[in-house]
């Protein structure tokens, strides 16, 4: 039992990775759509490259979207609209017109039976079909249905007067009468009395149109089982194309039987497992530092699951919207935290997984992989907002261009390309702009650090660096010099210059506890080390590394920055106090008492910092520097570090070290302003 627990403890990291792999596979396959899959690729106007295809079962031939749209358009055009007649308004007008007549200023209009009879008859005639508001959208009909007292009557549309029709109608009625009265006074009475009482019944018309839509047949004939659909070499067009698309739709809409369901799910499981296993093996082979960090592995798998689930969710709503998903946010994010190669490889694996279930899988994978490559090539220095906007525009244009070119082949006609997808690509580009807040959230959740955070940490006005400049100004100045040297060296060999600059700024923060014990902070010739033994002095000097780690953790500095504090002295010795101790004891001295505990640098960046720190600190001892002296001095210090195996764990080559030496020599020559002397 004890051995079992010991083995579990020793292998907990690998056990966790297998658990994460199994969980990811289960979740992806569980949410995969499990309908039937059509195993042939249909490309319009291209020859059928497979064997003769016969109908495996009876199925209906579906009408095209254009045919369905044409039928719906015809229904709308032939639909006779319904109008509501408000009986109460008509009754109110007929009962109240006499009151308006009595208030008229014209005495001839009052108490005149002929006038009253004319007005009453005209009102009855107008409200036979009522008055409506003029509506251009329903202005081209001959007949309409008028609903009056729950009775539907078919009437001429022009017989329902609009407000604009009233004046011509009343003028004609007045002209046809024998009344010798003022036309304006009479019209004024009518216009004061009349009210609109007929309106278009929106709800009823929509229901009637929809009921007719529901009666549309979406099929146009059937194909019997065993019938030949298409022969090898035949061109995929016309009726052949419709039959193939109908068969594909029938396959994808069918529910699988239990035995077939198990087979399909098993196949999905194997393919998804293989894909994710390849990703894990890639990380193990080429990114061992990430592979050993379960937090980073979890972060990578979380991003894959997040985008797979988001795509499947959009597919469940409408497969036409799959390009709305900003899939390129995956390589963007991984490049921000790790590197471009891992970002692209992970993106390709994710696209392959989604390619198992998305429609037009080859087109989808082609577009997404091309877009992922463009993302990796164009996005640099993500912390600069302008760069992100420019890259998003480039990615969107590549999407549109690739889709357009792909569909020129597929549809064999520019007119038949679905341009709605261009809008989806634009929306996907907008989604990519949210990568910066997403990166910030990931930093807080997973404890990672991106270039955005590094940029903030590089600000010398930050609280910790201002404290360093106040407490240990000499150390702060030394850190700035080291940062400049290290940044130049990193740029020369293609290392992460921003990361190494930040690491250099913070690598000596441990000296804040006892700043006076370090020579760069001493302002007098009296040194506190004069009162200590060499062993005690070495302990103080070596202790600044541990003090720095503790301060960094209290101030929540990222682990990637703390790595520079841990490794910037590697396992080197405090040689000055070691030699002094040997001189005092005149015998054997335990060198380990004067050695830094390590670890030694394990990356290019930490190795560069060690070189630059040692060279910058020791250069202060040069009395009368000249070019030859500086060159020999740099060679001596770095060669000694190589002899002590300080760089054996760092992925840095001898060629790169030679380039770093060259940069350091040039920079030190500039610092000491070595130039010819001018005569007085």
XYZ file of C-alpha atoms in Angstrom:
680
model
C 0.000 0.000 0.000
C 2.840 2.357 0.928
C 4.629 1.621 -2.356
C 1.427 2.350 -4.260
C 1.036 5.716 -2.535
C 4.703 6.498 -3.173
C 4.299 5.706 -6.861
C 1.159 7.822 -7.076
C 2.960 10.713 -5.420
C 6.004 10.413 -7.668
C 3.870 10.198 -10.806
C 1.167 12.658 -9.834
C 2.131 15.020 -12.635
C 1.775 12.423 -15.400
C -1.408 11.057 -13.796
C -2.888 14.544 -13.826
C -2.038 14.951 -17.532
C -3.756 11.672 -18.418
C -6.774 12.713 -16.365
C -6.887 16.095 -18.135
C -6.560 14.386 -21.517
C -9.349 11.897 -20.755
C -11.639 14.608 -19.370
C -11.092 16.819 -22.428
C -11.821 13.967 -24.831
C -14.967 13.031 -22.913
C -16.322 16.590 -22.826
C -15.640 17.241 -26.526
C -17.159 13.963 -27.733
C -20.111 14.326 -25.347
C -21.114 17.629 -26.934
C -20.405 16.568 -30.502
C -23.519 16.282 -32.723
C -24.181 12.583 -33.284
C -26.286 12.578 -36.435
C -25.308 10.638 -39.527
C -22.372 11.879 -41.595
C -22.387 12.108 -45.405
C -19.048 10.698 -46.487
C -18.788 12.364 -49.897
C -17.634 15.882 -50.784
C -20.073 17.770 -53.035
C -18.417 20.408 -55.241
C -20.703 22.170 -57.699
C -19.775 21.986 -61.411
C -17.029 19.442 -60.699
C -16.998 15.778 -61.858
C -18.208 13.132 -59.379
C -14.936 11.472 -58.393
C -16.414 8.485 -56.563
C -18.025 5.282 -57.799
C -21.616 5.275 -59.045
C -23.908 6.360 -56.215
C -27.255 4.639 -55.635
C -29.942 5.754 -53.180
C -29.482 3.785 -49.910
C -33.100 4.523 -48.938
C -36.141 6.476 -50.114
C -35.730 10.217 -49.696
C -37.345 13.422 -50.881
C -35.646 15.897 -53.226
C -35.455 19.239 -51.473
C -36.269 22.487 -53.209
C -33.508 25.057 -53.394
C -33.518 28.150 -51.203
C -34.191 30.233 -54.312
C -37.311 28.190 -55.131
C -38.613 28.505 -51.570
C -37.950 32.250 -51.592
C -39.772 32.638 -54.914
C -42.832 30.803 -53.561
C -42.898 32.968 -50.444
C -42.572 36.100 -52.549
C -45.511 34.994 -54.703
C -47.624 34.360 -51.594
C -46.921 37.862 -50.330
C -47.808 39.428 -53.691
C -51.080 37.511 -54.118
C -52.210 37.873 -50.531
C -55.402 39.952 -50.146
C -54.948 42.120 -47.042
C -57.409 42.431 -44.171
C -58.566 45.787 -42.765
C -60.432 46.406 -39.498
C -63.529 48.645 -39.618
C -64.194 50.485 -36.330
C -67.994 50.555 -36.071
C -68.032 52.664 -32.906
C -66.131 55.506 -34.580
C -68.571 55.503 -37.497
C -71.568 55.585 -35.117
C -69.999 58.424 -33.146
C -69.520 60.517 -36.294
C -73.082 59.844 -37.494
C -74.575 60.821 -34.146
C -72.476 63.936 -33.476
C -72.322 65.734 -36.825
C -75.439 67.801 -36.011
C -73.684 69.360 -33.002
C -70.824 70.516 -35.199
C -73.290 71.993 -37.690
C -74.979 74.013 -34.952
C -71.659 75.622 -33.959
C -71.006 76.835 -37.502
C -70.670 80.612 -37.996
C -72.729 80.442 -41.164
C -76.431 80.862 -40.259
C -77.450 79.450 -43.654
C -76.064 76.039 -42.588
C -78.253 75.903 -39.499
C -81.900 74.763 -39.475
C -81.745 73.904 -43.166
C -83.328 70.505 -43.898
C -81.714 70.256 -47.342
C -78.268 70.859 -45.878
C -78.860 68.355 -43.119
C -80.061 65.749 -45.578
C -77.013 66.321 -47.822
C -74.538 66.068 -44.947
C -76.197 62.977 -43.493
C -76.281 61.211 -46.852
C -72.643 62.076 -47.579
C -71.515 60.779 -44.181
C -73.422 57.532 -44.711
C -71.799 57.118 -48.120
C -68.279 57.797 -46.772
C -68.680 55.423 -43.845
C -70.118 52.689 -46.003
C -66.483 51.468 -46.282
C -64.866 53.956 -43.903
C -61.793 56.207 -43.932
C -58.212 54.930 -43.735
C -54.724 56.357 -43.430
C -52.813 56.201 -46.699
C -50.267 53.332 -46.556
C -47.842 52.941 -49.489
C -46.966 49.366 -48.482
C -50.546 48.133 -49.197
C -51.457 50.549 -51.967
C -51.373 48.247 -55.011
C -54.342 45.965 -54.370
C -57.614 45.826 -56.307
C -59.648 44.065 -53.645
C -59.230 43.853 -49.862
C -61.119 42.185 -47.052
C -62.964 44.577 -44.743
C -63.899 43.214 -41.310
C -67.050 45.007 -40.071
C -69.007 43.700 -37.069
C -67.099 40.362 -37.315
C -68.313 40.012 -40.909
C -65.679 39.869 -43.658
C -66.599 41.571 -46.914
C -64.551 41.830 -50.084
C -64.518 45.448 -51.234
C -62.700 47.534 -53.806
C -59.607 48.976 -52.197
C -60.233 52.381 -53.785
C -63.686 52.535 -52.145
C -62.019 52.890 -48.747
C -61.240 56.582 -48.830
C -57.980 57.953 -47.500
C -57.709 61.310 -45.787
C -56.173 62.638 -49.012
C -59.155 61.331 -51.046
C -61.773 63.140 -48.936
C -61.457 66.627 -50.369
C -61.804 65.610 -54.068
C -64.666 63.277 -53.138
C -66.561 66.012 -51.189
C -65.978 68.591 -53.926
C -67.513 66.267 -56.473
C -70.504 65.647 -54.185
C -71.017 69.391 -53.616
C -70.696 70.098 -57.356
C -73.343 67.499 -58.061
C -75.826 69.007 -55.593
C -78.141 72.028 -55.998
C -76.980 73.681 -52.756
C -76.089 77.341 -53.042
C -73.763 77.594 -50.083
C -70.161 78.454 -49.326
C -68.007 75.452 -50.336
C -65.364 76.234 -47.693
C -67.881 76.427 -44.848
C -69.386 73.132 -45.837
C -65.969 71.458 -46.195
C -65.010 72.794 -42.783
C -68.023 71.042 -41.253
C -67.106 67.769 -42.909
C -63.427 67.893 -41.893
C -64.340 68.681 -38.299
C -66.650 65.665 -38.223
C -64.751 62.957 -40.131
C -62.450 60.523 -38.264
C -60.303 57.614 -39.487
C -61.956 54.297 -38.628
C -60.248 51.723 -40.894
C -56.745 50.331 -40.300
C -54.552 47.566 -41.648
C -54.796 44.452 -39.412
C -51.098 43.640 -39.025
C -51.492 40.588 -36.763
C -54.207 38.925 -38.834
C -52.346 39.491 -42.103
C -49.115 38.054 -40.689
C -50.991 35.001 -39.419
C -52.632 34.471 -42.804
C -49.326 34.788 -44.648
C -47.581 32.473 -42.184
C -50.327 29.849 -42.514
C -49.757 29.889 -46.273
C -46.004 29.616 -45.710
C -46.632 26.560 -43.555
C -48.438 24.910 -46.442
C -45.435 25.240 -48.735
C -43.932 21.916 -49.733
C -40.158 21.927 -49.293
C -39.711 18.912 -51.549
C -40.190 18.309 -55.258
C -40.450 14.587 -55.799
C -38.813 11.511 -54.287
C -35.948 9.178 -55.073
C -36.610 5.486 -54.578
C -34.188 3.154 -52.860
C -31.714 1.643 -55.322
C -32.151 4.402 -57.924
C -28.948 5.707 -59.464
C -28.258 9.246 -58.281
C -25.035 10.019 -60.140
C -22.423 8.101 -62.093
C -18.679 8.408 -61.773
C -17.379 11.287 -63.890
C -20.749 13.047 -64.235
C -20.760 16.779 -63.574
C -22.391 17.802 -60.303
C -25.028 20.315 -61.385
C -28.752 20.788 -61.846
C -30.956 17.918 -60.696
C -27.935 15.783 -59.759
C -26.743 18.507 -57.399
C -30.195 18.815 -55.811
C -30.426 15.062 -55.250
C -26.964 14.890 -53.695
C -27.674 17.803 -51.354
C -31.019 16.241 -50.417
C -29.324 12.919 -49.642
C -26.684 14.694 -47.530
C -29.392 16.560 -45.594
C -31.256 13.292 -45.022
C -28.117 11.640 -43.660
C -27.358 14.491 -41.274
C -30.921 14.737 -39.972
C -31.263 11.030 -39.187
C -30.860 9.788 -35.625
C -28.463 6.897 -35.330
C -29.510 3.521 -34.012
C -27.970 2.511 -30.701
C -25.364 0.226 -32.300
C -24.424 2.828 -34.910
C -24.350 5.508 -32.229
C -21.771 3.544 -30.241
C -19.617 3.066 -33.354
C -19.751 6.778 -34.263
C -18.958 7.923 -30.721
C -16.071 5.457 -30.534
C -14.678 6.816 -33.801
C -14.972 10.391 -32.543
C -13.253 9.397 -29.297
C -10.288 7.828 -31.085
C -9.797 10.811 -33.402
C -10.115 13.462 -30.678
C -7.852 11.434 -28.382
C -5.257 11.101 -31.151
C -5.355 14.838 -31.866
C -4.946 15.931 -28.252
C -2.305 13.255 -27.632
C -0.272 14.634 -30.558
C -0.468 18.088 -28.968
C 0.696 16.714 -25.629
C 3.602 14.856 -27.252
C 4.575 17.992 -29.202
C 4.724 19.995 -25.985
C 6.730 17.259 -24.278
C 9.227 17.092 -27.141
C 9.690 20.774 -27.951
C 8.422 22.676 -24.883
C 9.523 20.573 -21.885
C 9.333 23.546 -19.518
C 5.624 23.932 -20.371
C 5.051 20.175 -20.227
C 6.422 20.058 -16.676
C 4.041 22.829 -15.587
C 0.545 21.374 -15.131
C -0.919 24.838 -14.715
C 0.214 25.786 -18.223
C -1.006 22.478 -19.692
C -4.403 23.097 -18.070
C -4.467 26.585 -19.546
C -3.806 25.283 -23.076
C -6.483 22.574 -22.833
C -8.947 25.056 -21.334
C -8.539 27.331 -24.363
C -9.135 24.430 -26.736
C -12.278 23.351 -24.880
C -13.557 26.917 -24.681
C -13.370 27.486 -28.444
C -14.680 24.016 -29.316
C -17.712 24.513 -27.042
C -18.298 28.027 -28.390
C -18.259 26.719 -31.978
C -20.584 23.825 -31.137
C -22.968 26.241 -29.405
C -23.096 28.474 -32.482
C -23.605 25.407 -34.686
C -26.593 24.357 -32.567
C -28.193 27.748 -33.290
C -27.370 27.906 -37.012
C -24.488 26.327 -38.907
C -24.295 29.419 -41.128
C -22.862 31.359 -38.181
C -19.769 29.216 -37.531
C -17.431 31.860 -38.998
C -18.619 34.336 -36.372
C -16.539 32.448 -33.791
C -13.146 34.250 -33.492
C -11.104 31.040 -33.616
C -7.869 32.965 -34.224
C -8.081 34.223 -30.655
C -6.470 30.877 -29.713
C -3.085 31.399 -31.466
C -3.198 35.048 -30.399
C -3.558 34.106 -26.747
C -0.992 31.314 -26.767
C 1.526 33.474 -28.601
C 1.076 36.175 -25.952
C 1.881 33.736 -23.131
C 4.209 31.220 -24.813
C 5.432 31.360 -28.406
C 4.216 31.415 -32.001
C 5.075 27.796 -32.809
C 3.030 26.368 -29.948
C 0.183 28.779 -30.750
C -0.018 27.666 -34.384
C 0.282 23.941 -33.597
C -2.509 24.157 -31.003
C -4.669 26.129 -33.453
C -4.239 23.464 -36.140
C -5.141 20.680 -33.699
C -8.301 22.564 -32.657
C -9.303 23.134 -36.284
C -8.809 19.431 -37.058
C -11.081 18.501 -34.140
C -13.798 20.896 -35.298
C -13.377 19.684 -38.860
C -14.914 16.373 -37.769
C -18.349 17.948 -37.274
C -18.630 21.286 -39.111
C -20.325 21.413 -42.531
C -18.043 21.883 -45.553
C -15.186 20.712 -43.382
C -12.419 21.096 -45.964
C -13.393 24.708 -46.681
C -13.641 25.426 -42.948
C -10.259 23.896 -42.127
C -8.555 25.591 -45.072
C -9.843 29.039 -44.091
C -9.114 28.637 -40.378
C -5.592 27.270 -40.838
C -4.694 30.021 -43.331
C -6.112 32.629 -40.924
C -4.144 31.073 -38.050
C -0.908 31.289 -40.029
C -1.598 34.940 -40.851
C -2.326 35.584 -37.164
C 1.042 34.187 -36.128
C 2.900 36.062 -38.881
C 1.272 39.466 -38.427
C 0.646 39.884 -34.706
C 3.716 41.159 -32.884
C 4.060 43.277 -29.759
C 0.430 42.716 -28.817
C 0.703 45.295 -26.050
C 0.704 47.998 -28.744
C -2.951 48.666 -29.529
C -2.301 49.828 -33.098
C -0.589 46.514 -33.917
C -3.651 44.561 -32.800
C -6.031 46.646 -34.926
C -3.801 46.341 -37.996
C -3.467 42.573 -37.529
C -7.227 42.111 -37.083
C -7.836 43.981 -40.345
C -5.284 41.755 -42.117
C -6.793 38.564 -40.684
C -10.314 39.628 -41.711
C -9.195 40.473 -45.238
C -7.463 37.094 -45.574
C -10.662 35.356 -44.417
C -12.715 37.245 -47.024
C -10.187 36.741 -49.819
C -9.746 33.007 -49.129
C -13.514 32.449 -48.824
C -14.147 34.342 -52.057
C -11.490 32.365 -53.951
C -12.646 29.058 -52.489
C -16.271 29.668 -53.472
C -15.302 30.768 -56.982
C -14.134 27.184 -57.415
C -17.035 25.682 -55.508
C -19.918 27.630 -57.080
C -18.316 28.286 -60.486
C -20.129 31.638 -60.412
C -19.437 34.886 -58.588
C -23.153 35.696 -58.477
C -23.996 32.585 -56.437
C -21.424 33.195 -53.673
C -23.053 33.735 -50.278
C -21.826 37.216 -49.362
C -23.469 37.049 -45.922
C -20.361 35.269 -44.697
C -18.393 38.477 -45.254
C -20.433 40.008 -42.429
C -19.641 37.000 -40.242
C -15.921 37.462 -40.905
C -16.198 41.119 -39.872
C -17.944 40.097 -36.645
C -15.201 37.530 -36.037
C -12.624 40.320 -36.450
C -14.457 42.416 -33.863
C -14.351 39.408 -31.530
C -10.571 39.247 -31.897
C -10.297 42.717 -30.369
C -11.432 41.231 -27.052
C -8.162 39.295 -26.779
C -6.598 41.935 -24.505
C -9.245 41.779 -21.710
C -9.251 37.996 -22.142
C -5.476 37.873 -21.630
C -5.840 40.009 -18.514
C -8.457 37.589 -17.122
C -6.207 34.603 -17.903
C -3.314 36.237 -16.071
C -5.407 36.558 -12.935
C -6.951 33.079 -13.164
C -3.898 31.034 -14.197
C -1.118 33.199 -12.761
C 0.579 33.630 -16.144
C 2.326 36.716 -17.477
C 2.012 38.298 -20.912
C 3.773 41.149 -22.692
C 0.994 43.469 -21.496
C 1.929 42.809 -17.864
C 5.628 43.002 -18.650
C 5.098 46.428 -20.165
C 3.406 47.598 -16.961
C 6.225 46.131 -14.837
C 8.878 47.869 -16.950
C 7.592 51.273 -15.844
C 10.333 52.710 -13.608
C 7.698 54.802 -11.852
C 6.087 51.670 -10.434
C 5.909 51.530 -6.649
C 8.542 48.822 -6.152
C 11.108 50.337 -8.530
C 10.653 53.802 -7.000
C 11.256 52.254 -3.611
C 14.408 50.594 -4.956
C 15.658 53.923 -6.352
C 15.081 55.624 -2.982
C 16.492 52.899 -0.726
C 19.324 51.660 -2.948
C 20.012 54.255 -5.678
C 23.285 52.606 -6.707
C 21.566 49.250 -7.180
C 18.777 50.932 -9.154
C 21.306 52.558 -11.470
C 23.115 49.236 -11.846
C 19.786 47.536 -12.715
C 19.038 50.111 -15.382
C 22.469 49.596 -16.964
C 22.041 45.828 -16.879
C 18.560 46.176 -18.420
C 19.940 48.209 -21.313
C 22.789 45.767 -21.929
C 20.523 42.728 -21.665
C 17.875 44.204 -23.966
C 20.464 44.901 -26.656
C 21.907 41.383 -26.311
C 18.427 39.817 -26.479
C 17.586 41.725 -29.660
C 20.831 40.523 -31.212
C 20.032 36.804 -30.791
C 16.216 36.948 -31.039
C 15.390 36.402 -27.363
C 12.463 38.023 -25.524
C 13.853 41.536 -25.003
C 10.864 42.838 -23.029
C 10.956 39.906 -20.609
C 14.700 40.211 -20.016
C 14.466 43.975 -19.513
C 11.853 43.539 -16.786
C 13.851 40.703 -15.213
C 16.947 42.916 -15.153
C 15.083 45.784 -13.489
C 13.975 43.559 -10.614
C 16.822 41.054 -10.322
C 18.553 42.866 -7.402
C 15.538 44.040 -5.365
C 16.786 41.838 -2.505
C 19.530 44.414 -1.877
C 16.902 46.792 -0.464
C 17.096 45.031 2.902
C 20.810 45.790 3.461
C 21.719 48.293 0.732
C 24.833 49.657 2.474
C 26.527 46.228 2.304
C 26.714 46.481 -1.489
C 29.485 48.593 -2.948
C 27.356 50.489 -5.463
C 25.349 52.004 -2.577
C 28.337 52.972 -0.414
C 29.055 56.709 -0.372
C 32.155 56.656 1.871
C 35.385 54.733 1.995
C 34.238 53.025 5.209
C 32.579 49.672 4.486
C 30.339 47.778 6.949
C 32.120 44.616 5.831
C 35.169 45.809 7.763
C 33.376 44.713 10.937
C 32.386 41.289 9.593
C 34.316 38.142 8.866
C 34.585 37.105 5.218
C 32.148 34.259 5.854
C 29.571 36.633 7.375
C 30.061 39.116 4.557
C 29.560 36.361 1.972
C 26.386 35.287 3.788
C 25.007 38.832 3.545
C 25.909 39.107 -0.137
C 24.483 35.686 -1.032
C 21.360 36.393 1.046
C 20.188 39.186 -1.271
C 18.984 36.513 -3.697
C 16.628 34.927 -1.136
C 15.540 38.352 0.125
C 14.703 39.307 -3.449
C 12.549 36.194 -3.931
C 10.626 36.941 -0.728
C 10.048 40.597 -1.691
C 8.950 39.565 -5.194
C 6.415 37.091 -3.825
C 5.045 39.639 -1.333
C 4.644 42.158 -4.171
C 3.005 39.519 -6.426
C 5.630 39.600 -9.155
C 5.126 36.856 -11.781
C 7.120 33.638 -11.515
C 8.857 34.396 -14.822
C 10.376 37.517 -13.221
C 11.235 35.704 -9.995
C 13.197 33.214 -12.141
C 15.675 36.000 -12.945
C 16.169 36.714 -9.230
C 16.769 33.011 -8.552
C 19.253 32.413 -11.347
C 21.187 35.615 -11.977
C 24.187 34.349 -9.968
C 23.689 30.652 -10.697
C 26.156 28.625 -8.622
C 29.007 31.120 -8.860
C 31.126 32.107 -5.845
C 31.611 35.357 -3.953
C 35.249 35.159 -4.935
C 36.466 38.335 -3.190
C 35.482 37.128 0.287
C 36.555 33.561 -0.504
C 40.048 34.783 -1.347
C 40.057 36.997 1.739
C 39.086 34.049 3.953
C 41.842 31.917 2.426
C 44.310 34.703 3.091
C 43.247 35.001 6.735
C 43.217 31.265 7.495
C 46.194 30.441 5.323
C 44.773 27.004 4.595
C 41.893 25.054 3.129
C 38.540 26.904 3.052
C 35.150 25.315 2.262
C 34.287 26.982 -1.028
C 30.628 25.976 -0.706
C 30.270 28.531 2.108
C 30.943 31.204 -0.505
C 28.830 29.746 -3.329
C 25.359 30.858 -4.434
C 22.850 27.996 -4.110
C 21.558 28.285 -7.689
C 19.733 27.242 -9.744
C 21.766 27.978 -12.832
C 20.047 29.732 -15.775
C 17.612 27.556 -17.721
C 16.651 29.836 -20.624
C 18.309 32.233 -23.043
C 16.907 35.183 -21.152
C 18.187 34.145 -17.716
C 21.580 33.250 -19.232
C 21.867 36.675 -20.890
C 21.026 38.392 -17.620
C 23.769 36.470 -15.780
C 26.359 37.573 -18.347
C 25.242 41.210 -18.416
C 24.971 41.440 -14.620
C 28.475 40.093 -14.077
C 30.015 42.244 -16.822
C 28.287 45.473 -15.736
C 29.109 45.010 -12.052
C 32.758 44.125 -12.679
C 33.244 46.919 -15.217
C 33.107 49.435 -12.339
C 36.497 48.137 -11.228
C 38.215 49.183 -14.475
C 40.663 52.006 -13.745
C 41.598 53.306 -17.173
C 39.402 51.398 -19.640
C 40.327 51.131 -23.288
C 39.001 49.028 -26.128
C 41.484 46.187 -25.707
C 41.061 46.115 -21.944
C 37.246 45.959 -22.263
C 37.396 43.202 -24.885
C 39.699 41.044 -22.735
C 37.626 41.823 -19.659
C 34.324 40.668 -21.265
C 35.951 37.525 -22.673
C 37.435 36.649 -19.280
C 34.183 36.986 -17.303
C 31.919 35.111 -19.729
C 34.482 32.389 -20.443
C 34.766 31.778 -16.714
C 30.981 31.347 -16.501
C 31.138 28.843 -19.372
C 33.964 26.912 -17.645
C 31.829 26.733 -14.485
C 28.979 25.178 -16.536
C 26.591 27.998 -15.734
C 24.832 27.733 -19.120
C 24.495 23.980 -19.622
C 20.751 24.066 -18.830
C 20.041 27.106 -21.022
C 19.090 26.630 -24.655
C 21.797 29.015 -25.810
C 24.504 28.226 -28.369
C 28.178 29.196 -28.496
C 27.410 31.267 -31.586
C 24.816 33.237 -29.645
C 27.224 33.713 -26.747
C 29.800 35.133 -29.183
C 27.157 37.562 -30.479
C 26.367 38.609 -26.906
C 30.061 39.217 -26.205
C 30.271 41.428 -29.265
C 27.271 43.505 -28.157
C 28.572 43.859 -24.593
C 31.970 45.037 -25.821
C 30.364 47.645 -28.082
C 28.001 48.859 -25.369
C 30.745 49.166 -22.732
C 32.893 51.113 -25.164
C 29.975 53.502 -25.643
C 29.365 53.755 -21.892
C 32.990 54.744 -21.216
C 32.989 57.152 -24.192
C 36.196 55.752 -25.638
C 37.249 58.097 -28.423
C 40.369 59.904 -29.578
C 41.689 62.713 -27.426
C 41.411 66.184 -28.896
C 44.261 68.727 -28.319
C 43.658 71.567 -25.875
